[in-house]
PDB file of C-alpha atoms in Angstrom:
ATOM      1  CA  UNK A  27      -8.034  25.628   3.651  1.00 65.00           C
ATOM      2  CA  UNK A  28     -11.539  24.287   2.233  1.00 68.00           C
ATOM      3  CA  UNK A  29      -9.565  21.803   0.385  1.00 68.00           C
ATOM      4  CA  UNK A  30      -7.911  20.701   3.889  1.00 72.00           C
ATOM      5  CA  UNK A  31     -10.736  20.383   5.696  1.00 72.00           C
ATOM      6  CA  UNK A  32     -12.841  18.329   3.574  1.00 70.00           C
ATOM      7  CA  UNK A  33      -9.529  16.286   2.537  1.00 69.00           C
ATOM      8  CA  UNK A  34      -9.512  15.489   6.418  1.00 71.00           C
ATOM      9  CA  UNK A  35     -13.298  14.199   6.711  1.00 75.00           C
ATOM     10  CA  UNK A  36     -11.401  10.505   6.489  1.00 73.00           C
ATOM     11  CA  UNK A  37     -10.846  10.881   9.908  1.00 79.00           C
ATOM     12  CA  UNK A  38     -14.529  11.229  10.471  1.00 77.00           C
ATOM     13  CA  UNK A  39     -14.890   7.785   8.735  1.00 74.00           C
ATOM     14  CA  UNK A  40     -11.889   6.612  11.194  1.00 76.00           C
ATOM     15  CA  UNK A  41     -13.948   7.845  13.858  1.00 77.00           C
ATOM     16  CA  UNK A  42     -17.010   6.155  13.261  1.00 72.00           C
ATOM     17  CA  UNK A  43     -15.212   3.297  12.487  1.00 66.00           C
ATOM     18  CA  UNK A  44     -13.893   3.313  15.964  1.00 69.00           C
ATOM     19  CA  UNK A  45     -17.150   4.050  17.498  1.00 72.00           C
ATOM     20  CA  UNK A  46     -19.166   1.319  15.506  1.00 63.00           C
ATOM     21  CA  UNK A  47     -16.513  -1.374  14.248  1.00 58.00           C
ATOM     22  CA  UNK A  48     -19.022  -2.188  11.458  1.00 60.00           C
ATOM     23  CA  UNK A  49     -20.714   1.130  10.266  1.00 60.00           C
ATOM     24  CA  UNK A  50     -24.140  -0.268   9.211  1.00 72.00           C
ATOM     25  CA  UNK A  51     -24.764  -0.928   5.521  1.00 76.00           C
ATOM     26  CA  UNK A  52     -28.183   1.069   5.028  1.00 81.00           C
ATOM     27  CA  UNK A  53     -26.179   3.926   6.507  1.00 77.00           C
ATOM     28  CA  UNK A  54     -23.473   3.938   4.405  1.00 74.00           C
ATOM     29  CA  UNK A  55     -25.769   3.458   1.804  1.00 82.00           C
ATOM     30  CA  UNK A  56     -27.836   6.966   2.291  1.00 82.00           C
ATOM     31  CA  UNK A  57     -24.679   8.888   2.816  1.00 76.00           C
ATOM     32  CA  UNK A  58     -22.973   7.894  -0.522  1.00 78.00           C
ATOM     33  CA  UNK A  59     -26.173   8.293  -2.427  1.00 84.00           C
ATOM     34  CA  UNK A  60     -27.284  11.968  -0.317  1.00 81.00           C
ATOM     35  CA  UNK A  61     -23.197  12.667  -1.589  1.00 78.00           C
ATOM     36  CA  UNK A  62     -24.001  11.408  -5.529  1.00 85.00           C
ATOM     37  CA  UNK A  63     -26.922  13.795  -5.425  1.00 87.00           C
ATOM     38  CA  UNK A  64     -25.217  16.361  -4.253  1.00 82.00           C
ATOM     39  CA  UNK A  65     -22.680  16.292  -6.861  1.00 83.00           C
ATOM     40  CA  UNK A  66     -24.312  15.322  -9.207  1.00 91.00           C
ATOM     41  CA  UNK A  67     -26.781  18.642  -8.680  1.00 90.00           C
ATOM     42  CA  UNK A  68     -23.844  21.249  -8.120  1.00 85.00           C
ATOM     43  CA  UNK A  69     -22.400  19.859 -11.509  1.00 89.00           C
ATOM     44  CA  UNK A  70     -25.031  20.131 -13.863  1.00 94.00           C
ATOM     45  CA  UNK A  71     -26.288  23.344 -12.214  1.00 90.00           C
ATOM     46  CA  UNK A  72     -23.041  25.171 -11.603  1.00 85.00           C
ATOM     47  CA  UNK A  73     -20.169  24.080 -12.749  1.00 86.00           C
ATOM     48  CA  UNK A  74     -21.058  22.988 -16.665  1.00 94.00           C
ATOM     49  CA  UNK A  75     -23.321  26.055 -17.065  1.00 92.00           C
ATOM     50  CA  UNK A  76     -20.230  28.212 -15.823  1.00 88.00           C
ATOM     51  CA  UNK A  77     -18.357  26.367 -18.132  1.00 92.00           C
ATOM     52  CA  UNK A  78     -20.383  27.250 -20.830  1.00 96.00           C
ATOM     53  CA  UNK A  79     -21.148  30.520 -20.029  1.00 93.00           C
ATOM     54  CA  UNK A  80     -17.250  30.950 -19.893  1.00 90.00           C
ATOM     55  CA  UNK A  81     -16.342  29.559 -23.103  1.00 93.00           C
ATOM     56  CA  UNK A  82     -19.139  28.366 -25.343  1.00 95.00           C
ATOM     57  CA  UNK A  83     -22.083  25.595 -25.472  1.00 96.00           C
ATOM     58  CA  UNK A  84     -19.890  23.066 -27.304  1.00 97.00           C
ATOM     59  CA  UNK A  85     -16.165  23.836 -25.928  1.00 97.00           C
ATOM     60  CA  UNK A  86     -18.337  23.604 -22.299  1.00 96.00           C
ATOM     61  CA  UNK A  87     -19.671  20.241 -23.272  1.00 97.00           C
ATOM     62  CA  UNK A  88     -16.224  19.419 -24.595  1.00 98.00           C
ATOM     63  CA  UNK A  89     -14.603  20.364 -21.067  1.00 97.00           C
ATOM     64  CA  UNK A  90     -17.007  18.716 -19.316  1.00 97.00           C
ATOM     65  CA  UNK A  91     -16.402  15.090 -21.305  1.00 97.00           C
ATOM     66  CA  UNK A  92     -12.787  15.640 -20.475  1.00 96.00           C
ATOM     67  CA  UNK A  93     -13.249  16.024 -16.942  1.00 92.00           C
ATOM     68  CA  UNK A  94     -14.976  12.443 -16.970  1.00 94.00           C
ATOM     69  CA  UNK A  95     -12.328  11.051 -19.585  1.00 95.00           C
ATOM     70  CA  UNK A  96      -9.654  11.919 -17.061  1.00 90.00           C
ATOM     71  CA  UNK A  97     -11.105  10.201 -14.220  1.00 86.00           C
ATOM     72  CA  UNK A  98     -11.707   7.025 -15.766  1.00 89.00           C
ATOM     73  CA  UNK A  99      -7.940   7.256 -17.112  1.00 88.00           C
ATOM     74  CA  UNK A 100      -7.365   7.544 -13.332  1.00 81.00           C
ATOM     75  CA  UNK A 101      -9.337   4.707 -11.914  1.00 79.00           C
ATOM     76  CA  UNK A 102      -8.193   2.553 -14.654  1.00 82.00           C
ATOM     77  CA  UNK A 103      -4.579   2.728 -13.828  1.00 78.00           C
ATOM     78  CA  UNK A 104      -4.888   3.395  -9.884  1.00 66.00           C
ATOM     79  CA  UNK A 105      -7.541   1.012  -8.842  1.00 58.00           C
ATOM     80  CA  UNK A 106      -9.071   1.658  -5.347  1.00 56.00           C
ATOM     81  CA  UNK A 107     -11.951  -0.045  -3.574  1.00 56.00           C
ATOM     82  CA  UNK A 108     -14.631   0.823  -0.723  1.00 53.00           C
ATOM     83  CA  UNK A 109     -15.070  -2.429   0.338  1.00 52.00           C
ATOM     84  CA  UNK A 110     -14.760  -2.518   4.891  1.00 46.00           C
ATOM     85  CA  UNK A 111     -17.285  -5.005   5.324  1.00 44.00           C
ATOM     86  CA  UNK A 112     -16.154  -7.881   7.716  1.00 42.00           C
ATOM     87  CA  UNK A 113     -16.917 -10.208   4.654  1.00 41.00           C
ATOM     88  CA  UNK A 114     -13.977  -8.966   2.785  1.00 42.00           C
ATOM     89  CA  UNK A 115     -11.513 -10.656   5.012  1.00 40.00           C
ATOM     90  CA  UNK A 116     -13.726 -13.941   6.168  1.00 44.00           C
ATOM     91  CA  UNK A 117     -11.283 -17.358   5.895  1.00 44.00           C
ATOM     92  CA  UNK A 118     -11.757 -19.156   2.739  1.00 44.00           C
ATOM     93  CA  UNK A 119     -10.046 -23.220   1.926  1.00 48.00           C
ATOM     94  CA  UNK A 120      -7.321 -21.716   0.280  1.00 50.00           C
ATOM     95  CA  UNK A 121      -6.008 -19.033   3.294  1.00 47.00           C
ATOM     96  CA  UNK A 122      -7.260 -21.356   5.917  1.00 47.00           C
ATOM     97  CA  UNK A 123      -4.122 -22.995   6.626  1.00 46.00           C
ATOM     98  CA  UNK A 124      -1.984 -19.484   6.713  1.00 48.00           C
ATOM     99  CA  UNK A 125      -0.917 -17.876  10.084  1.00 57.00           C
ATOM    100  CA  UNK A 126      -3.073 -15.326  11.653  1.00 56.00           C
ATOM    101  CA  UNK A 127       0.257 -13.363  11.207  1.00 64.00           C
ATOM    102  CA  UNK A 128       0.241 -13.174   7.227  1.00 62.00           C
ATOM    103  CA  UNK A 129      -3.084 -12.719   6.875  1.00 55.00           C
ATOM    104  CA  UNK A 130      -2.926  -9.581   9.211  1.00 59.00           C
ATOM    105  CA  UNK A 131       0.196  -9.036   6.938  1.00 63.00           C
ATOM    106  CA  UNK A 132      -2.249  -9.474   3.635  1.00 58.00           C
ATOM    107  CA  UNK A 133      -4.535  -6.913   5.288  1.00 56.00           C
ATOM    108  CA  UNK A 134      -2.208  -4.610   5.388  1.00 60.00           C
ATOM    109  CA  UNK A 135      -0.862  -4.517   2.406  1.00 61.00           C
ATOM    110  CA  UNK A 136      -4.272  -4.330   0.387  1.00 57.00           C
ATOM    111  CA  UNK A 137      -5.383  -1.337   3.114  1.00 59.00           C
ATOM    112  CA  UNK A 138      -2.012   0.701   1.848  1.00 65.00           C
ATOM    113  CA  UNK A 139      -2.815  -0.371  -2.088  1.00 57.00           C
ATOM    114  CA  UNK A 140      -6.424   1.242  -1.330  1.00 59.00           C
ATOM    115  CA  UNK A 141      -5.073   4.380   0.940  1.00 67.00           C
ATOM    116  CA  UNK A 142      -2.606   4.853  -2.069  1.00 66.00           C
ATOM    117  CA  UNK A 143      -5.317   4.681  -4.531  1.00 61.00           C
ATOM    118  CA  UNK A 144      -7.394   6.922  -2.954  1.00 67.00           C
ATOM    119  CA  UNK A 145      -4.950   9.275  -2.561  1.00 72.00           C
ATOM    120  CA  UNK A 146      -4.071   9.451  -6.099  1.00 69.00           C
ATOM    121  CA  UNK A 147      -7.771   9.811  -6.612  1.00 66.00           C
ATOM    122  CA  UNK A 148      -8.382  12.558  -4.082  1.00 72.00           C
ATOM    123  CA  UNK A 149      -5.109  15.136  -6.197  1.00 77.00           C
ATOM    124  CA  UNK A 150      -8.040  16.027  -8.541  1.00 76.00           C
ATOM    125  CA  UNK A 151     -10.798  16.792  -5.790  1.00 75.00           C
ATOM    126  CA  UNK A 152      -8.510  19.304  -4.130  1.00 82.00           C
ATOM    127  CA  UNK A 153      -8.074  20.920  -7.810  1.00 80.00           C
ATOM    128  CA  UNK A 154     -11.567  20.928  -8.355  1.00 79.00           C
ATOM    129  CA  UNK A 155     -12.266  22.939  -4.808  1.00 83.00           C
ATOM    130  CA  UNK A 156      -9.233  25.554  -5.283  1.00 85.00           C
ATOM    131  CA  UNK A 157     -11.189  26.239  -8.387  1.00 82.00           C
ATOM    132  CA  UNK A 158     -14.648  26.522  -7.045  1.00 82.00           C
ATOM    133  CA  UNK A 159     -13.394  29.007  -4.660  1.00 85.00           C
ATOM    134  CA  UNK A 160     -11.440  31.070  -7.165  1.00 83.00           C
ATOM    135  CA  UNK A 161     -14.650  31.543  -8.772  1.00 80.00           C
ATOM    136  CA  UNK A 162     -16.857  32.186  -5.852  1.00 83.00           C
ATOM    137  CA  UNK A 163     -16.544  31.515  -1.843  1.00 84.00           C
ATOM    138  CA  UNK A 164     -20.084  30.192  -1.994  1.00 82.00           C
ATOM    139  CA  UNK A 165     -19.010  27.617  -4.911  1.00 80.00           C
ATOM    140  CA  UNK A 166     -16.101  26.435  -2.818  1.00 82.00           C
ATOM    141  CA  UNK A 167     -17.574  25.842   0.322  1.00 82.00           C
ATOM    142  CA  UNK A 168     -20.070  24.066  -1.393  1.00 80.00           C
ATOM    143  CA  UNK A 169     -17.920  21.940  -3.198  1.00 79.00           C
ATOM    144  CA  UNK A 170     -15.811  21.057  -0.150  1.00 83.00           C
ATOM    145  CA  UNK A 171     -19.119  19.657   1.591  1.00 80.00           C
ATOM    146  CA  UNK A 172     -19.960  17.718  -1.455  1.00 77.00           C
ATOM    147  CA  UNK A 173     -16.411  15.933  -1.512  1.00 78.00           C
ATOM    148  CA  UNK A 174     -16.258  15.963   3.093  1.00 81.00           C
ATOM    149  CA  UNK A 175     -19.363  13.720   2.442  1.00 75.00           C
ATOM    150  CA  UNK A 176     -18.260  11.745   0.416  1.00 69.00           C
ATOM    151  CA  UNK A 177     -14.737  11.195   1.846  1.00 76.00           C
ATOM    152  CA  UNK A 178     -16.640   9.683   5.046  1.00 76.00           C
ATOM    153  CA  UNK A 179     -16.579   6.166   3.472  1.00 70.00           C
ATOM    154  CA  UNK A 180     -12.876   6.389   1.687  1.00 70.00           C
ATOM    155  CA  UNK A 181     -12.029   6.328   5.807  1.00 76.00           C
ATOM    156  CA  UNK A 182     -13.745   4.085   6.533  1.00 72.00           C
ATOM    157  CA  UNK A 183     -12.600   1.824   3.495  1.00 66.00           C
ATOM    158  CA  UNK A 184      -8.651   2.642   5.081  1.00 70.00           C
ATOM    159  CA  UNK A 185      -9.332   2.258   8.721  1.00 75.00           C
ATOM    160  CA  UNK A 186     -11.272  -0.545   9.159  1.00 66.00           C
ATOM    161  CA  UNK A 187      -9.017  -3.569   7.713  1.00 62.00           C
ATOM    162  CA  UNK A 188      -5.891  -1.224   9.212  1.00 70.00           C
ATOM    163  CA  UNK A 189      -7.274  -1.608  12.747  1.00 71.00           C
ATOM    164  CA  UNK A 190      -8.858  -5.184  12.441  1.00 64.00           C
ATOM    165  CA  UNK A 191      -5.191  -6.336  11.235  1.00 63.00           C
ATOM    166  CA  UNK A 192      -3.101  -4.375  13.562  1.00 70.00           C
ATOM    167  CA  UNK A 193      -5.528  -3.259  16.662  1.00 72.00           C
ATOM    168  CA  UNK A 194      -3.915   0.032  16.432  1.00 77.00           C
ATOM    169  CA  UNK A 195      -6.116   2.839  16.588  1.00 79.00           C
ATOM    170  CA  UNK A 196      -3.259   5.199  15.664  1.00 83.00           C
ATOM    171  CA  UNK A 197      -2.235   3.529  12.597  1.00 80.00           C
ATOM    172  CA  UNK A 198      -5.627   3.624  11.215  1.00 78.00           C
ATOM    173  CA  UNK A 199      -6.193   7.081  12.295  1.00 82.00           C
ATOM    174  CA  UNK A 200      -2.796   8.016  10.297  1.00 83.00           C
ATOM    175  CA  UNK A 201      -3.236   6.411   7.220  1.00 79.00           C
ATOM    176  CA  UNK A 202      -7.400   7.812   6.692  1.00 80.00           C
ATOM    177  CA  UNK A 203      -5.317  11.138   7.437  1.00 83.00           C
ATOM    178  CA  UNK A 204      -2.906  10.439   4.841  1.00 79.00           C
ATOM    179  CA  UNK A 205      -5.494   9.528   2.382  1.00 74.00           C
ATOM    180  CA  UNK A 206      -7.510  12.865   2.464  1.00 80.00           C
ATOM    181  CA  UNK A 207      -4.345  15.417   3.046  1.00 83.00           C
ATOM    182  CA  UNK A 208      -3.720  14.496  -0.846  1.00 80.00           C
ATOM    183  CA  UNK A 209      -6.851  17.021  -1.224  1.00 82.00           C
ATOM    184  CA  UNK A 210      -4.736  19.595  -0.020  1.00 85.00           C
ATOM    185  CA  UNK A 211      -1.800  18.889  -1.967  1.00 86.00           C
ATOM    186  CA  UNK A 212      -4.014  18.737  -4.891  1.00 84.00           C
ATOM    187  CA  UNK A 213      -5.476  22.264  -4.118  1.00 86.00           C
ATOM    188  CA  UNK A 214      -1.581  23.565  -3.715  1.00 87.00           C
ATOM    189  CA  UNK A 215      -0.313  22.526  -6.724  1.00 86.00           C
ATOM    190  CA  UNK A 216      -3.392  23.907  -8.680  1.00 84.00           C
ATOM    191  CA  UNK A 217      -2.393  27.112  -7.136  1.00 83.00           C
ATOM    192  CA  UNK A 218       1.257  27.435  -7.307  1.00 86.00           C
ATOM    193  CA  UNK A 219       1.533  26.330 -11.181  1.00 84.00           C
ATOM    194  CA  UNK A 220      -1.731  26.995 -12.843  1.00 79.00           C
ATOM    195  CA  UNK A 221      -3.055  30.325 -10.601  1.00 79.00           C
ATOM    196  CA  UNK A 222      -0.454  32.765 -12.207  1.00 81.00           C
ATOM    197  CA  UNK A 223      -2.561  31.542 -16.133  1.00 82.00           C
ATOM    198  CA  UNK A 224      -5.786  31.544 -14.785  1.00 80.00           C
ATOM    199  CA  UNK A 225      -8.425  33.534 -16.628  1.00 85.00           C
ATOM    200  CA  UNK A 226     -11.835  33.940 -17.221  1.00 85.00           C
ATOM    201  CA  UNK A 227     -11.840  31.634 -19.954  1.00 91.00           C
ATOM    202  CA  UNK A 228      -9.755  28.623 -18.086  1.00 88.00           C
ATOM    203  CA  UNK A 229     -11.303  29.147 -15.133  1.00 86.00           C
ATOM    204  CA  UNK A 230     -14.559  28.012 -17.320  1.00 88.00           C
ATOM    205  CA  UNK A 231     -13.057  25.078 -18.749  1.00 91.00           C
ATOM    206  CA  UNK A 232     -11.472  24.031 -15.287  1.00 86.00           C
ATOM    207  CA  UNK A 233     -15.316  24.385 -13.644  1.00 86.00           C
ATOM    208  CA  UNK A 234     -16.749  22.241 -16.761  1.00 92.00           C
ATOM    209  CA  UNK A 235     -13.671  19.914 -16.168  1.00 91.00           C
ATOM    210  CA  UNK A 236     -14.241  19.628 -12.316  1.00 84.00           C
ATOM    211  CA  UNK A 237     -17.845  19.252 -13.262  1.00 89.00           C
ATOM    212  CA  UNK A 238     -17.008  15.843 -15.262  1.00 91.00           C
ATOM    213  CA  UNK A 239     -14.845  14.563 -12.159  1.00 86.00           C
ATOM    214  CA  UNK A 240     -17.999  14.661 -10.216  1.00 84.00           C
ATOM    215  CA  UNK A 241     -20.008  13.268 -12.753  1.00 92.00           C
ATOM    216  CA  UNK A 242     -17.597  10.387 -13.145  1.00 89.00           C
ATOM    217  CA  UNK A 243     -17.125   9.836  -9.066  1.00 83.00           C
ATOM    218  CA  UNK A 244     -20.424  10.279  -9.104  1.00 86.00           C
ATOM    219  CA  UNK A 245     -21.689   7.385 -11.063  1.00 90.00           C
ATOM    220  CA  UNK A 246     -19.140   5.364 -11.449  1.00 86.00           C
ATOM    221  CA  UNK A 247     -18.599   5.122  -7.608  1.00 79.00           C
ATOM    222  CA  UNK A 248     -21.115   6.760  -5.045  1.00 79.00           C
ATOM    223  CA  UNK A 249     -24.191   5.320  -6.691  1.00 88.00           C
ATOM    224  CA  UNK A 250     -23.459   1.865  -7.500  1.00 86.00           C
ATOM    225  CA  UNK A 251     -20.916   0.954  -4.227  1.00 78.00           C
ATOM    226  CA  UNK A 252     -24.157   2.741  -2.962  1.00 82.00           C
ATOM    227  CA  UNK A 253     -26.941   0.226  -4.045  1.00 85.00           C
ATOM    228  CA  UNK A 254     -24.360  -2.732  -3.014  1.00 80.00           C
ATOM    229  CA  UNK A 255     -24.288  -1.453   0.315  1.00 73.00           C
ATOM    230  CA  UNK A 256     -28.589  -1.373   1.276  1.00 68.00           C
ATOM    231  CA  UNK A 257     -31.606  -1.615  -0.852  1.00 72.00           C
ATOM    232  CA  UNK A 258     -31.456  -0.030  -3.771  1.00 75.00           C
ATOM    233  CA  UNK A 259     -34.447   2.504  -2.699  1.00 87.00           C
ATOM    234  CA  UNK A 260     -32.497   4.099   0.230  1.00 90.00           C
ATOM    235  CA  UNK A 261     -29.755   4.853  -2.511  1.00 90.00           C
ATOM    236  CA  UNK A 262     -32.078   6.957  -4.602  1.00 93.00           C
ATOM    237  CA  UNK A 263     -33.719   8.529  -1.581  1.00 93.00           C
ATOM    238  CA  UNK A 264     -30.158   9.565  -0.540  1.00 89.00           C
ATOM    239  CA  UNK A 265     -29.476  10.631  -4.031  1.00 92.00           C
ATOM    240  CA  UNK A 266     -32.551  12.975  -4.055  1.00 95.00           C
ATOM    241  CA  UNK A 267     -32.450  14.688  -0.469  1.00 91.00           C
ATOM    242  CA  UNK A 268     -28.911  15.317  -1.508  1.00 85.00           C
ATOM    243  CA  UNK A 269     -29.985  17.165  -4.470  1.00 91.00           C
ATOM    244  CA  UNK A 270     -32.737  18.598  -2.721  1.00 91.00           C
ATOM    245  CA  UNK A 271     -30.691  20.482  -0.106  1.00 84.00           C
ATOM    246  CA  UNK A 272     -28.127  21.075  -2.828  1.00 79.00           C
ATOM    247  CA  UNK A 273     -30.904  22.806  -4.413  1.00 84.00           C
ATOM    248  CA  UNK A 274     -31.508  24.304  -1.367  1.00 83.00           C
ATOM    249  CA  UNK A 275     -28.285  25.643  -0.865  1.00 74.00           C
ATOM    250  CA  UNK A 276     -27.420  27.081  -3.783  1.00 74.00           C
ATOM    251  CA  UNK A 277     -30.852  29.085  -3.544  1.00 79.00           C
ATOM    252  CA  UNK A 278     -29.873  30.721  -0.113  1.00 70.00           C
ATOM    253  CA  UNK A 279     -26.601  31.026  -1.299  1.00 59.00           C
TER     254      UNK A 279
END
């Protein structure tokens, strides 16, 4: 269920990208930093010190490496892209000439190439919060905020060039819906073929694992698509309130 619900924050982004047609840059910019910090806190913190504790100092670290080794195998492969700004689809000399038709066409098809990608990319973040909660209810609500913030933007990213191509609110609603449900899947599948071997010592390596998948989304994504978005400043001031009421959190908690 956590995995569900912060699979379907896309349609949050769908929603403000209803609302605003253009979300504005230095907000997008503090919400993917405020969601960097928060991962990046809950994985150092949390996750790779359960791994350790679990397993040992080295086969933790080891875990943890892994985690990030996988998700660059992943983005290398499945390529995916944040970019909804009205820039992305300005007219250039060489599409001048084309019909408003096939370019809507073009749209299209490079908003399903990104929904697919994220998709692919989102299998692991459902994993990651069926684990969190295994361990701890605490851990996997707090995990399913981290990735609900930062699957704001990845609906944005799929509705924006859907309903500037099509003027279909639906369709753009459906596919940033589609996009995030792949959390859930991800969170099923963890369950019905790796629950039944799950120990103390895997769940370990799984947290140190799912601590290296937010590492890697972390700074290879949130941070820098971040800084491109506003001034660099407002990314780290995201960054740090994010860890801040991480921190916060996880003291309460």
């Amino acid at each position: 269920m956590l995995a569900l619900l912060a699979g379907l924050s896309t349609t949050i982004g769908s929603f403000i990208a209803f609302i605003f047609s253009k979300p504005s840059p230095k907000i997008i910019c503090i919400i993917m930093g405020f969601s960097a910090g928060v991962m990046i806190l809950i994985s150092f913190v949390e996750l790779l010190q359960e791994g350790i504790d679990s397993t040992t100092l080295l086969l933790g670290v080891i875990f943890f490496i892994l985690g990030m080794v996988i998700m660059l195998i992943i983005d290398v492969f499945i390529s995916h892209s944040y970019e909804f700004e009205e820039g992305s689809y300005e007219e250039s000399p060489n599409n001048a000439k084309k019909s408003i038709t096939q370019k809507n066409l073009e749209i299209q098809k490079t908003s399903l190439l990104i929904t697919l990608g994220i998709m692919i990319h989102n299998l692991p973040e459902g994993m990651a919060t069926f684990v969190g909660t295994l361990k701890s209810l605490d851990l996997g609500i707090l995990l399913a905020l981290a990735i609900a913030l930062h699957n704001i933007p990845e609906g944005i990213a799929v509705s924006v060039p859907i309903y500037s191509s099509t003027g279909s609110k639906k369709k753009a609603f459906f596919w940033s819906f589609l996009s995030g449900i792949s959390e859930f899947i991800g969170a099923l599948l963890c369950g019905l073929f790796l629950y039944p071997f799950i120990n103390e010592f895997i769940l370990g390596a799984m947290l140190a694992i799912v601590g290296g998948f937010m590492i890697y989304i972390s700074l290879d994504e949130l941070l820098p698509v971040s800084r491109s978005y506003g001034n660099e400043h407002l990314s780290i001031i995201g960054m740090m309130i994010g860890m801040l009421i991480m921190g916060l959190s996880l003291t309460i908690l």
